[in-house]
Short mmCIF file of C-alpha atoms in Angstrom, two decimals:
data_model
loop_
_atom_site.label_atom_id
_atom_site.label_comp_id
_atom_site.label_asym_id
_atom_site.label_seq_id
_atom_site.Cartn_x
_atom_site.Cartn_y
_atom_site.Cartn_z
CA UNK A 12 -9.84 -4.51 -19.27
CA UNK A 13 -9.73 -5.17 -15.68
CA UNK A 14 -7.56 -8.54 -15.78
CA UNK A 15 -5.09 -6.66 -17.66
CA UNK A 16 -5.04 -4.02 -15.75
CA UNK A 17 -4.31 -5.57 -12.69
CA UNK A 18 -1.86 -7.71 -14.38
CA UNK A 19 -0.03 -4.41 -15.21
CA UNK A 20 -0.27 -2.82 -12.25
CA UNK A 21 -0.15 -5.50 -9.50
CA UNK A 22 0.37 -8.72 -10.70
CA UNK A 23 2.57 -9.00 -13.75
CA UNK A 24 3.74 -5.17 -14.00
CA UNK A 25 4.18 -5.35 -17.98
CA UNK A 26 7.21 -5.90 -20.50
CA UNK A 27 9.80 -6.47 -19.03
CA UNK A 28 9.53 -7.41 -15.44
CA UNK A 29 11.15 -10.97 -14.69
CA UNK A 30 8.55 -13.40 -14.97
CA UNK A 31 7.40 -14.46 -11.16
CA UNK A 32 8.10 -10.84 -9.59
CA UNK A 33 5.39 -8.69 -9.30
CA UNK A 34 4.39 -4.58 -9.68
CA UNK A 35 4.62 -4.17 -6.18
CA UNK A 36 6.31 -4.86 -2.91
CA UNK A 37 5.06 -6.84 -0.34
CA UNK A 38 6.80 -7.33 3.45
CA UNK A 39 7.81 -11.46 3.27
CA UNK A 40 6.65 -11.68 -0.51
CA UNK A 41 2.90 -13.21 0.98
CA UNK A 42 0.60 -10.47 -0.81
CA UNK A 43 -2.11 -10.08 1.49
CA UNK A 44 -4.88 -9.28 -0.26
CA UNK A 45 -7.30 -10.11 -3.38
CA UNK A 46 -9.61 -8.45 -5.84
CA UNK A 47 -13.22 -8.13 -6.97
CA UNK A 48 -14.49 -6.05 -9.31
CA UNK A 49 -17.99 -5.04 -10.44
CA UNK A 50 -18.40 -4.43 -14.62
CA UNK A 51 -21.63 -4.05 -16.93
CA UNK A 52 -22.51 -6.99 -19.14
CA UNK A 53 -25.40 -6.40 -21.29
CA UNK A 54 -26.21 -3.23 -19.68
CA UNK A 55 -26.32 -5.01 -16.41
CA UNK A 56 -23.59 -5.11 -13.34
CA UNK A 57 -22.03 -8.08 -12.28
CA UNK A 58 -19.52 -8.87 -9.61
CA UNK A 59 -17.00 -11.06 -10.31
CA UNK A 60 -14.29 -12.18 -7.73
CA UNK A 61 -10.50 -12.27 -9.07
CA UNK A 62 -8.24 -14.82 -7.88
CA UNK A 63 -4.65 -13.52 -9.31
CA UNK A 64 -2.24 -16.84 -8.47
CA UNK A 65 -4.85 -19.39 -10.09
CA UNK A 66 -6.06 -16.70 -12.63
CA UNK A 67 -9.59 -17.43 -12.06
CA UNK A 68 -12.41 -15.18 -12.02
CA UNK A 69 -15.77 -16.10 -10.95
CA UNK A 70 -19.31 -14.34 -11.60
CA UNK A 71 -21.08 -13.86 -7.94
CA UNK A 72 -23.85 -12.16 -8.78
CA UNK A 73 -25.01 -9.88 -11.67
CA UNK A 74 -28.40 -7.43 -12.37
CA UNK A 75 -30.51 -5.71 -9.58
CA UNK A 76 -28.61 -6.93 -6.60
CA UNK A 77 -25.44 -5.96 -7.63
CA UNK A 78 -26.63 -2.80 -8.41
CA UNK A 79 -28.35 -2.17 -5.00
CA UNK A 80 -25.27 -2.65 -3.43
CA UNK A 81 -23.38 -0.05 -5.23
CA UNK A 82 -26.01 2.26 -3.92
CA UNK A 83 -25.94 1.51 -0.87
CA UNK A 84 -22.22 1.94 -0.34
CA UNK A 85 -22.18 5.71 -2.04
CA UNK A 86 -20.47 3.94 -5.03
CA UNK A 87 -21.73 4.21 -8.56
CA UNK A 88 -22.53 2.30 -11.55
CA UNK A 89 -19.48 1.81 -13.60
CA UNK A 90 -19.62 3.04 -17.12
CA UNK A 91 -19.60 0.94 -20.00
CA UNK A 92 -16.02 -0.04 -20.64
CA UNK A 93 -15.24 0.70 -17.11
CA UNK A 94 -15.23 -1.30 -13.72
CA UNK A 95 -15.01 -0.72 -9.76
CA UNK A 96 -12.25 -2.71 -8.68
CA UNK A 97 -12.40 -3.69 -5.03
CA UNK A 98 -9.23 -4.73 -2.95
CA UNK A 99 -9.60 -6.90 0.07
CA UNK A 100 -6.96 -7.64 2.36
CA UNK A 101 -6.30 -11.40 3.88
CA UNK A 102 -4.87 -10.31 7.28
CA UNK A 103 -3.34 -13.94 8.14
CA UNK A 104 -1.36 -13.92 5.61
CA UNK A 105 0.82 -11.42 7.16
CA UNK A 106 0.08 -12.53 10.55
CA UNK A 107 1.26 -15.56 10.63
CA UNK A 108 4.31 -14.97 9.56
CA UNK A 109 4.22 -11.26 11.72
CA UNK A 110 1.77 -11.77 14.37
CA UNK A 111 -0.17 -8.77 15.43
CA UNK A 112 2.23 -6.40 13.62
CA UNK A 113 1.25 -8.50 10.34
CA UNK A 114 -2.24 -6.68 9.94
CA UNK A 115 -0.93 -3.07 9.64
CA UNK A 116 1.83 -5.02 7.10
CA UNK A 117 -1.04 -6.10 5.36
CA UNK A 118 -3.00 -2.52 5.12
CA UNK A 119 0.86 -1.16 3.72
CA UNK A 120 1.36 -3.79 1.63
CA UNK A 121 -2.74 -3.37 0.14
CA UNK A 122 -1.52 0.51 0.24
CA UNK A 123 1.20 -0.22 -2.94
CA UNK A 124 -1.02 -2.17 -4.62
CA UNK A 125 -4.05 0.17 -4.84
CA UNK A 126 -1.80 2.95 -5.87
CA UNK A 127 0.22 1.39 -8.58
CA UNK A 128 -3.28 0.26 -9.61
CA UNK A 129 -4.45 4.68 -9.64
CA UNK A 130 -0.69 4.95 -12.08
CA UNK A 131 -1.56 2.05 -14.31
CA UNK A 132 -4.73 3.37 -15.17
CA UNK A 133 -3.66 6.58 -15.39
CA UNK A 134 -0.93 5.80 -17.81
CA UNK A 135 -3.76 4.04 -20.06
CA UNK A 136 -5.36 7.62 -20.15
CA UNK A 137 -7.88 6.95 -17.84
CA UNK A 138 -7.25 8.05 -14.32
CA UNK A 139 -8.96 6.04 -11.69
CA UNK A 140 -10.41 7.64 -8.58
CA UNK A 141 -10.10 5.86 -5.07
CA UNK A 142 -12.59 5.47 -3.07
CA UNK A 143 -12.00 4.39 0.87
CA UNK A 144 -14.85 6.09 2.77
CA UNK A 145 -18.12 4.24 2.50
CA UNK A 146 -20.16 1.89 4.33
CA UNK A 147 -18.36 -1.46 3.99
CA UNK A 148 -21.15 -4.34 4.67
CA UNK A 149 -23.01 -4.12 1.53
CA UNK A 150 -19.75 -5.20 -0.20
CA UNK A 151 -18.73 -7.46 2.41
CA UNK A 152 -22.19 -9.28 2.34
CA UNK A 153 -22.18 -8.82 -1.96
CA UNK A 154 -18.93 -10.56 -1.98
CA UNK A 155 -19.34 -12.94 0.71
CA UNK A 156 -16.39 -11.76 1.87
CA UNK A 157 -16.33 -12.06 5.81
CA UNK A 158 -17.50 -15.56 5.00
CA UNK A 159 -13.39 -16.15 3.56
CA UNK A 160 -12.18 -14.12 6.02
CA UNK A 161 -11.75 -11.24 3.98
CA UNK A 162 -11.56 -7.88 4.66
CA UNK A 163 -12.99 -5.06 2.41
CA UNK A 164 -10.07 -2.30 1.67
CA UNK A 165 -11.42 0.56 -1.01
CA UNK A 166 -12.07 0.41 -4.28
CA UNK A 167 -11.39 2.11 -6.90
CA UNK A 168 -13.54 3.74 -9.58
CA UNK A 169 -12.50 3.23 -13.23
CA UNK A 170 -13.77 4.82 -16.48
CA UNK A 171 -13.43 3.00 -20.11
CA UNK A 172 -10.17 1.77 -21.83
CA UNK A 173 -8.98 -0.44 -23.69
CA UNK A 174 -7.65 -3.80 -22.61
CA UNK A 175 -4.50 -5.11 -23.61
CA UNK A 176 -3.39 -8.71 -24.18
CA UNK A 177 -3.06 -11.19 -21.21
CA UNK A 178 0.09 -12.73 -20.48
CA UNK A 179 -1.31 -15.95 -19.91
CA UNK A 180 -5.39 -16.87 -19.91
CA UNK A 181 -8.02 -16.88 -17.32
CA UNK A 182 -10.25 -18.72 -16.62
CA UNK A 183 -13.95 -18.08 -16.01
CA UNK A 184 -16.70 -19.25 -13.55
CA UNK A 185 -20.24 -18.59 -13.01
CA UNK A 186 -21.00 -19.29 -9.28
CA UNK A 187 -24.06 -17.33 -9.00
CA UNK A 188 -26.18 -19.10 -6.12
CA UNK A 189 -23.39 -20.98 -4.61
CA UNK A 190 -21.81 -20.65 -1.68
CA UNK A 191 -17.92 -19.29 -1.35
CA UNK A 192 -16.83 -20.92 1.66
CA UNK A 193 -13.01 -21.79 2.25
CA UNK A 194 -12.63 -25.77 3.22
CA UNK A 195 -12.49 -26.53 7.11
CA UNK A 196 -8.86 -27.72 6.87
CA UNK A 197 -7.58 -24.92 4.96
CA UNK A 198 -9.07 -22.15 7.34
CA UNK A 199 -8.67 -23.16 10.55
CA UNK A 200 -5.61 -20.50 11.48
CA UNK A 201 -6.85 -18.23 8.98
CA UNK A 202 -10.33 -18.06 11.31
CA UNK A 203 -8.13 -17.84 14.40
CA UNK A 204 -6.22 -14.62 13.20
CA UNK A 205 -9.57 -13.22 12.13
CA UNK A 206 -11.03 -13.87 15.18
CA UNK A 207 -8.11 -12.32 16.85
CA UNK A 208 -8.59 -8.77 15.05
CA UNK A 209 -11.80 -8.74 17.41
CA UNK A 210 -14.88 -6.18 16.64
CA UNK A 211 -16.16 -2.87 18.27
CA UNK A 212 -19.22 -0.35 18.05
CA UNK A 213 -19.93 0.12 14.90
CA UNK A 214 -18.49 3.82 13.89
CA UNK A 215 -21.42 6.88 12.29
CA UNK A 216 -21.03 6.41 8.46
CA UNK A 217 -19.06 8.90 6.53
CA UNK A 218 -18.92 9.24 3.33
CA UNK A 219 -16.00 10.56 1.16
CA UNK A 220 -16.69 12.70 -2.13
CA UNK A 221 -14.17 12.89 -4.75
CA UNK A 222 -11.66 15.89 -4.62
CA UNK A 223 -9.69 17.39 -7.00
CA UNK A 224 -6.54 16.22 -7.78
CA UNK A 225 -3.83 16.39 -4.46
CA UNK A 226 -0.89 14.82 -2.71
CA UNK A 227 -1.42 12.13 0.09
CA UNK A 228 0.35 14.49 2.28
CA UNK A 229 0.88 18.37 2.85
CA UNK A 230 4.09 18.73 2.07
CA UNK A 231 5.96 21.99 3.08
CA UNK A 232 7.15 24.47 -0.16
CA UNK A 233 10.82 23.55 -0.98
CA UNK A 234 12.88 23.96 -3.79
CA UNK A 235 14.05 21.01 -4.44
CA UNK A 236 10.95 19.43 -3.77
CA UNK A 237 8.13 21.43 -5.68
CA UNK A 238 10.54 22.14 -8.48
CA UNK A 239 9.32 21.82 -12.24
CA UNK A 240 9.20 17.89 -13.25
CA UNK A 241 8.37 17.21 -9.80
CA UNK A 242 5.76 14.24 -8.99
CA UNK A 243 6.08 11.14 -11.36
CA UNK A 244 6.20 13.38 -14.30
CA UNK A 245 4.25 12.46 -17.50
CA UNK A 246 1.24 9.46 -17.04
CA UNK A 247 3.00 7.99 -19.97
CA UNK A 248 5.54 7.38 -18.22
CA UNK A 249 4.14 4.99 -15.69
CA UNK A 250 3.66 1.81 -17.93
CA UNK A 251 7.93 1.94 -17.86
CA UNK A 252 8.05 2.97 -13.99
CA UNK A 253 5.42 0.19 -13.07
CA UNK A 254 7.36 -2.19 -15.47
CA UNK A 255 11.24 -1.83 -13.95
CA UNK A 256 10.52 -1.51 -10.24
CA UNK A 257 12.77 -3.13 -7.75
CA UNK A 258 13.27 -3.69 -3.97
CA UNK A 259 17.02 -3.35 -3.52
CA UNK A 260 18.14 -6.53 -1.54
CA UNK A 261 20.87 -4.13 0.30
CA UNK A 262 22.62 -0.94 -0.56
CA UNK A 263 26.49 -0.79 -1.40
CA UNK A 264 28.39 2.19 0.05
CA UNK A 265 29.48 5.90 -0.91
CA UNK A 266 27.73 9.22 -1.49
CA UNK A 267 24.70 9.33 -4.02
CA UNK A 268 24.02 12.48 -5.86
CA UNK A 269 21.56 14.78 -3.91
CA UNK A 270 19.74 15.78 -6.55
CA UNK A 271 19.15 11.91 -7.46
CA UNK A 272 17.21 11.71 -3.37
CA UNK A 273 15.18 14.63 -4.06
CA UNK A 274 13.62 13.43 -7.66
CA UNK A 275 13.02 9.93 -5.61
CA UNK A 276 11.55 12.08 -2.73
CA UNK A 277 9.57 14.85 -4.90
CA UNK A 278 7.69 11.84 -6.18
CA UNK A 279 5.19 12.18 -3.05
CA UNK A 280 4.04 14.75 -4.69
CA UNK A 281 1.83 13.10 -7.58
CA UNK A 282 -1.25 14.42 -7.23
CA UNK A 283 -3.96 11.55 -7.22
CA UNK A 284 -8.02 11.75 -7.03
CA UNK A 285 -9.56 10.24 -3.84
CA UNK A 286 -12.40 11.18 -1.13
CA UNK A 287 -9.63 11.21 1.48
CA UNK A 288 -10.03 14.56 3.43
CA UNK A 289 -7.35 16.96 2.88
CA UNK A 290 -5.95 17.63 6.48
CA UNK A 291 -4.33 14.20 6.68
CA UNK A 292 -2.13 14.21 10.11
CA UNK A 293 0.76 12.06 8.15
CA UNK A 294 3.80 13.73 8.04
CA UNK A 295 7.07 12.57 6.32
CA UNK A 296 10.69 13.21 6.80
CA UNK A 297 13.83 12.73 4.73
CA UNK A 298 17.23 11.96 6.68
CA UNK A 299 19.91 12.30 3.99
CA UNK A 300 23.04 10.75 5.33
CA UNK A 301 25.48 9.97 2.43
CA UNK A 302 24.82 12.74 -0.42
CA UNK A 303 27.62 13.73 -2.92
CA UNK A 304 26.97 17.19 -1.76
CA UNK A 305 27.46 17.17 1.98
CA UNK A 306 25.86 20.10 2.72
CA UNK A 307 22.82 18.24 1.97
CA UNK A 308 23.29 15.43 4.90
CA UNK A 309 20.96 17.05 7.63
CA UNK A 310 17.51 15.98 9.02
CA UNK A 311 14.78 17.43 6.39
CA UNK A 312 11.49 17.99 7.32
CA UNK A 313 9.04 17.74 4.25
CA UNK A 314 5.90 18.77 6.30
CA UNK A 315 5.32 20.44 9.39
CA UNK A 316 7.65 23.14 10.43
CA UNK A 317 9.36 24.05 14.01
CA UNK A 318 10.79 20.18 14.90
CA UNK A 319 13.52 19.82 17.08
CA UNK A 320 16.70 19.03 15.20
CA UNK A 321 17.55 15.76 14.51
CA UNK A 322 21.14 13.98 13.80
CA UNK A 323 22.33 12.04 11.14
CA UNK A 324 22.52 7.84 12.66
CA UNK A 325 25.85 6.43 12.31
CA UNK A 326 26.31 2.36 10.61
CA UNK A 327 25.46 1.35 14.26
CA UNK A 328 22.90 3.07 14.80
CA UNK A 329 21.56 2.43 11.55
CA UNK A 330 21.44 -1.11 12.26
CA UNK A 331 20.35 -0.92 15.33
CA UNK A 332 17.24 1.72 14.11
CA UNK A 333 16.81 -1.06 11.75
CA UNK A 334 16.59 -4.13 14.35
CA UNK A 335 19.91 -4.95 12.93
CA UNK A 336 19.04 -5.68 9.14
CA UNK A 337 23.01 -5.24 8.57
CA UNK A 338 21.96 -5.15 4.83
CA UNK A 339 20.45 -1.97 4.93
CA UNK A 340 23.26 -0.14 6.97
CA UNK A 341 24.70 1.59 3.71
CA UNK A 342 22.02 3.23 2.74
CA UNK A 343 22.32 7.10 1.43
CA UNK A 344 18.30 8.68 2.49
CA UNK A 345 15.91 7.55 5.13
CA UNK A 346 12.73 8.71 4.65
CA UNK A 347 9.97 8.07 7.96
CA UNK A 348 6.49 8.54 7.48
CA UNK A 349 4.54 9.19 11.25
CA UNK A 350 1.85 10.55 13.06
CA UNK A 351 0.72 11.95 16.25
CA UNK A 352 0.00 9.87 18.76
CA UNK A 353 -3.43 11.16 19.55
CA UNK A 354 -4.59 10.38 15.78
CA UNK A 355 -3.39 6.32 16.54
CA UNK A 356 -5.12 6.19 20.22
CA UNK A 357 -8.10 4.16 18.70
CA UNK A 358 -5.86 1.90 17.00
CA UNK A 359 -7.63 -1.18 18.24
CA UNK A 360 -8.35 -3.23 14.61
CA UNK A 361 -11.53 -2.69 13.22
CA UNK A 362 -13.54 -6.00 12.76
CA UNK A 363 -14.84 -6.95 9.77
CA UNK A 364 -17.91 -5.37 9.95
CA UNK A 365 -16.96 -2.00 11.26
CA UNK A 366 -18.15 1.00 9.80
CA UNK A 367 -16.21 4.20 8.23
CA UNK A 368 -14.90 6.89 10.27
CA UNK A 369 -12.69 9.54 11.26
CA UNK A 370 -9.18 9.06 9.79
CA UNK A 371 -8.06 9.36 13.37
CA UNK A 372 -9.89 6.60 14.42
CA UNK A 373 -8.74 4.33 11.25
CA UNK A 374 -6.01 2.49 10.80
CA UNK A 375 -6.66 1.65 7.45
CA UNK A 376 -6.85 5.56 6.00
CA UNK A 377 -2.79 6.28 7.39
CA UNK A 378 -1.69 2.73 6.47
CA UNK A 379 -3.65 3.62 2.79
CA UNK A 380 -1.60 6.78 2.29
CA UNK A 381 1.84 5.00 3.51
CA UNK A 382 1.40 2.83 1.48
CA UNK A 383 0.42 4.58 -1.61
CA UNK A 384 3.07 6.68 -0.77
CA UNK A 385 5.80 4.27 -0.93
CA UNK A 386 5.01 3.11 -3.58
CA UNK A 387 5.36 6.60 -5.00
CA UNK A 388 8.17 6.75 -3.96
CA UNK A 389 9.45 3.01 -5.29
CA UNK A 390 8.54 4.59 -8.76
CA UNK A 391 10.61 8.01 -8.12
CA UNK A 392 13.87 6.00 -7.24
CA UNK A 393 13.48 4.04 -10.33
CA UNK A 394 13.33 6.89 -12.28
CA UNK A 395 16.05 8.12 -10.45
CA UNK A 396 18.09 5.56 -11.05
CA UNK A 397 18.99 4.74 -7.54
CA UNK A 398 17.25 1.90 -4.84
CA UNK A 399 14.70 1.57 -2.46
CA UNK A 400 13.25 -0.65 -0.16
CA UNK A 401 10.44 -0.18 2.49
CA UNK A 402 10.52 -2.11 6.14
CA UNK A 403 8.28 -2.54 8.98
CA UNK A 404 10.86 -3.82 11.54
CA UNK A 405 12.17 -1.16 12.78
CA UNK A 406 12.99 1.19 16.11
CA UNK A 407 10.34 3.65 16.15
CA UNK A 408 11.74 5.43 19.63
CA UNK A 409 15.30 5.20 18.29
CA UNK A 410 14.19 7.06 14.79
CA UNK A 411 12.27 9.33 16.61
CA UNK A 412 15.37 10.53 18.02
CA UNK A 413 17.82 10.65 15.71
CA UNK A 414 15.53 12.24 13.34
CA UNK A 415 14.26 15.06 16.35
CA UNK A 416 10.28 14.31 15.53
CA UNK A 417 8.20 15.39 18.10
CA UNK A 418 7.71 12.97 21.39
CA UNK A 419 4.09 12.11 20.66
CA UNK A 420 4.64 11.17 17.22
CA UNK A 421 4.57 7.45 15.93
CA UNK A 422 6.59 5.91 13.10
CA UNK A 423 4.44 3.95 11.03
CA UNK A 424 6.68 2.86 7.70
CA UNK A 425 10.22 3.52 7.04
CA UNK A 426 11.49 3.44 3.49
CA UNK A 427 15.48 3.41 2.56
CA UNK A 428 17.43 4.85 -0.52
CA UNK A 429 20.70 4.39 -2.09
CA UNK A 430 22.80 2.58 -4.53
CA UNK A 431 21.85 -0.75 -4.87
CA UNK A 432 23.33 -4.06 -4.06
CA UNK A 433 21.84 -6.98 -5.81
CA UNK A 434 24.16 -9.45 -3.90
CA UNK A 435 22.24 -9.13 -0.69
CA UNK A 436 19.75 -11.20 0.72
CA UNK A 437 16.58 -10.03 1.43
CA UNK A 438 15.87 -11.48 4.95
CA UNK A 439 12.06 -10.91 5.05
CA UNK A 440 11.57 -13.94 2.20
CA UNK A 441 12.68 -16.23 4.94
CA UNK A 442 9.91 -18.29 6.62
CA UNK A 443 10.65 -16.95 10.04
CA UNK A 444 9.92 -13.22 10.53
CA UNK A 445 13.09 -11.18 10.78
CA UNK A 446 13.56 -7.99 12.43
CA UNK A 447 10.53 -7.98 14.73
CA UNK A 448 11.41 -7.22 18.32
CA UNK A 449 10.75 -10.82 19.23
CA UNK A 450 13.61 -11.94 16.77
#
């Protein structure tokens, strides 16, 4: 059940997709991150880690132990039929193609993943509930984790369904007892970007309790946004959403129909089930630019009220907003998802050993509903009909102009809409990062 499920929802994405491409997006195509997950066999748990490119799973401990840990971290036994998938993030990955900025690339990119993985479920009738606030080292210890240089990201609690054929086999392992070590000359710059992530005091534990369904983000009441239909729709929809996404490889120019940017953008309103806290201090805002109804090209803010107005960027400024990707200069809709300043102050990286805290001392909690968020909203332009594509290079001073957000806000992801141009290049897959200040 779980193998196929993350082939669906991460991996593979189901019929259809183009064999190689995968459920999700990911900044430079480098996937940052792995899986473990934690099933009963024979009435007993067992952890297994998940290795997606080799399709190899192996068993790293099973019974008491396994069990203990669960505990420990506020998690619970899954049920028969049912699993806790865990997502950890491999931060070099991403940093050494990025550098520094790689990490929070990493968290986005781990961000689209998780929440594909919440729709895929859900569209097998069997909602999963994310979990990202609980203490981290009994994992990281279970699954040896720190050890590889691995980070532990949330997990995500699933109830029984039924599997579905694999695309292509896995292999199994039992390496109980044995050590999970990476070789010395395969780790040596993957140990010197973990190092570089540093540590800090450990933070008071805090653990999350699962809500009721709700938004990533408190959006404001708008027509066009909270209209009926809004949100993904249907959960049985989602295996055809998660099965014909795309990142557009550049946009092509003239007006889109408005009404085709709001059903993209009411998509942030799927309600999920998490142990977030409710008063998130994300905020998102749309920037319609080239709508078939021109009355609709204006700055519009889709939470918080009483901004100062904002402008609509010209092709220049577009490129230059988007450290001169000249690709993504035709594009229709701009939405920018940000913060306040004061909830990024501690943005220092926590180590791998730091504990759970305040979302305004994480990193990982915003990044989480970014990402999650995009990819949202990567499944709302596909049902739309029209494209999308998320970047991290950007201008976040020059955006936080032209769209009038407030002075002490930050821009942490910016994601593009329009009508698609599959003749473009997308300049990310190179091996050299573009559209980083330092390129």
């Amino acid at each position: 059940m779980v193998l196929s499920l993350l082939d669906e929802g991460v991996l593979l994405g189901g019929d259809g997709r183009p064999r190689g491409t995968r459920a999700v997006p990911s900044a430079g195509a480098v996937y940052p991150y792995e899986f473990a997950a934690i099933v009963m066999e024979g009435g007993h748990p067992s952890a297994f880690r998940i290795d997606g490119d080799r399709r190899h799973c192996t068993r790293l401990a099973s019974g008491a132990r396994v069990a203990a840990c669960l505990t420990s971290s506020g998690l619970s036994l899954p049920p028969d039929g049912g699993a806790v998938v865990i997502t950890l993030i491999r931060p070099w990955l991403s940093m050494r193609k990025y550098g520094d900025r790689g990490y929070l690339y990493a968290q986005l990119d781990a961000g689209h993943a998780v929440g594909n993985l919440l729709f895929a479920s859900a569209g097998r009738g069997a909602p999963g509930v994310l979990r990202s606030r609980f203490p981290r080292s009994p994992l990281t210890e279970l699954l040896k984790a720190s050890e590889n240089f691995r980070e532990v990201h949330s997990a995500v609690a699933l109830g029984p369904m039924a599997a579905r054929p694999f695309e292509a086999a896995w292999t199994m392992h039992d390496g109980t007892g044995q050590a999970h070590r990476e070789a010395a000359w395969k780790s040596w710059l993957e140990r010197a970007c973990w190092e570089s992530l540093g540590t800090r005091p450990a933070r008071p534990e805090e653990l999350g309790t699962a809500g009721m369904p709700s938004p990533l983000v408190d959006l404001l009441p708008h027509d066009r946004l909270h209209r009926d239909g809004a949100g993904l729709g249907e959960s049985g929809t989602w295996p055809g959403l998660l099965a014909a996404r795309s990142s557009s490889k550049a946009f092509a120019g003239g007006p889109v129909p408005a009404d085709d940017i709001w059903q993209a953008v009411s998509a942030l309103t799927t309600p999920v089930v998490t142990d977030l806290p409710g008063n998130s201090s994300l905020a998102a805002t749309l920037v319609i630019r080239s709508a078939a109804e021109t009355e609709q090209n204006a700055v519009h803010p889709l939470t918080r009220e009483g901004r100062r107005a904002g402008r609509l960027p010209s092709g220049d400024e577009m490129a230059k907003a988007c450290m001169q990707q000249q690709t993504l200069v035709e594009a229709a809709a701009v939405v920018l998802m940000h913060a306040p300043r004061a909830a990024l102050e501690d943005f220092s990286v926590d180590g791998p050993e730091a504990q759970v805290g305040t979302e305004a001392g994480r990193l990982g909690e915003l990044a989480l509903r970014c990402g999650a968020l995009g990819q949202m909203l990567y499944l709302g332009a596909t049902r739309a009909g029209i494209g999308v594509t998320g970047i991290g290079g950007f201008d976040a001073a020059m955006w936080r102009s032209l769209a009038g957000l407030p002075e002490n806000d930050e821009v942490l992801y910016v994601l593009l809409l329009g009508r698609p141009d599959d003749s473009g290049i997308k300049l990310d897959r190179l091996g050299a990062a573009i559209a980083q200040n330092e390129q």
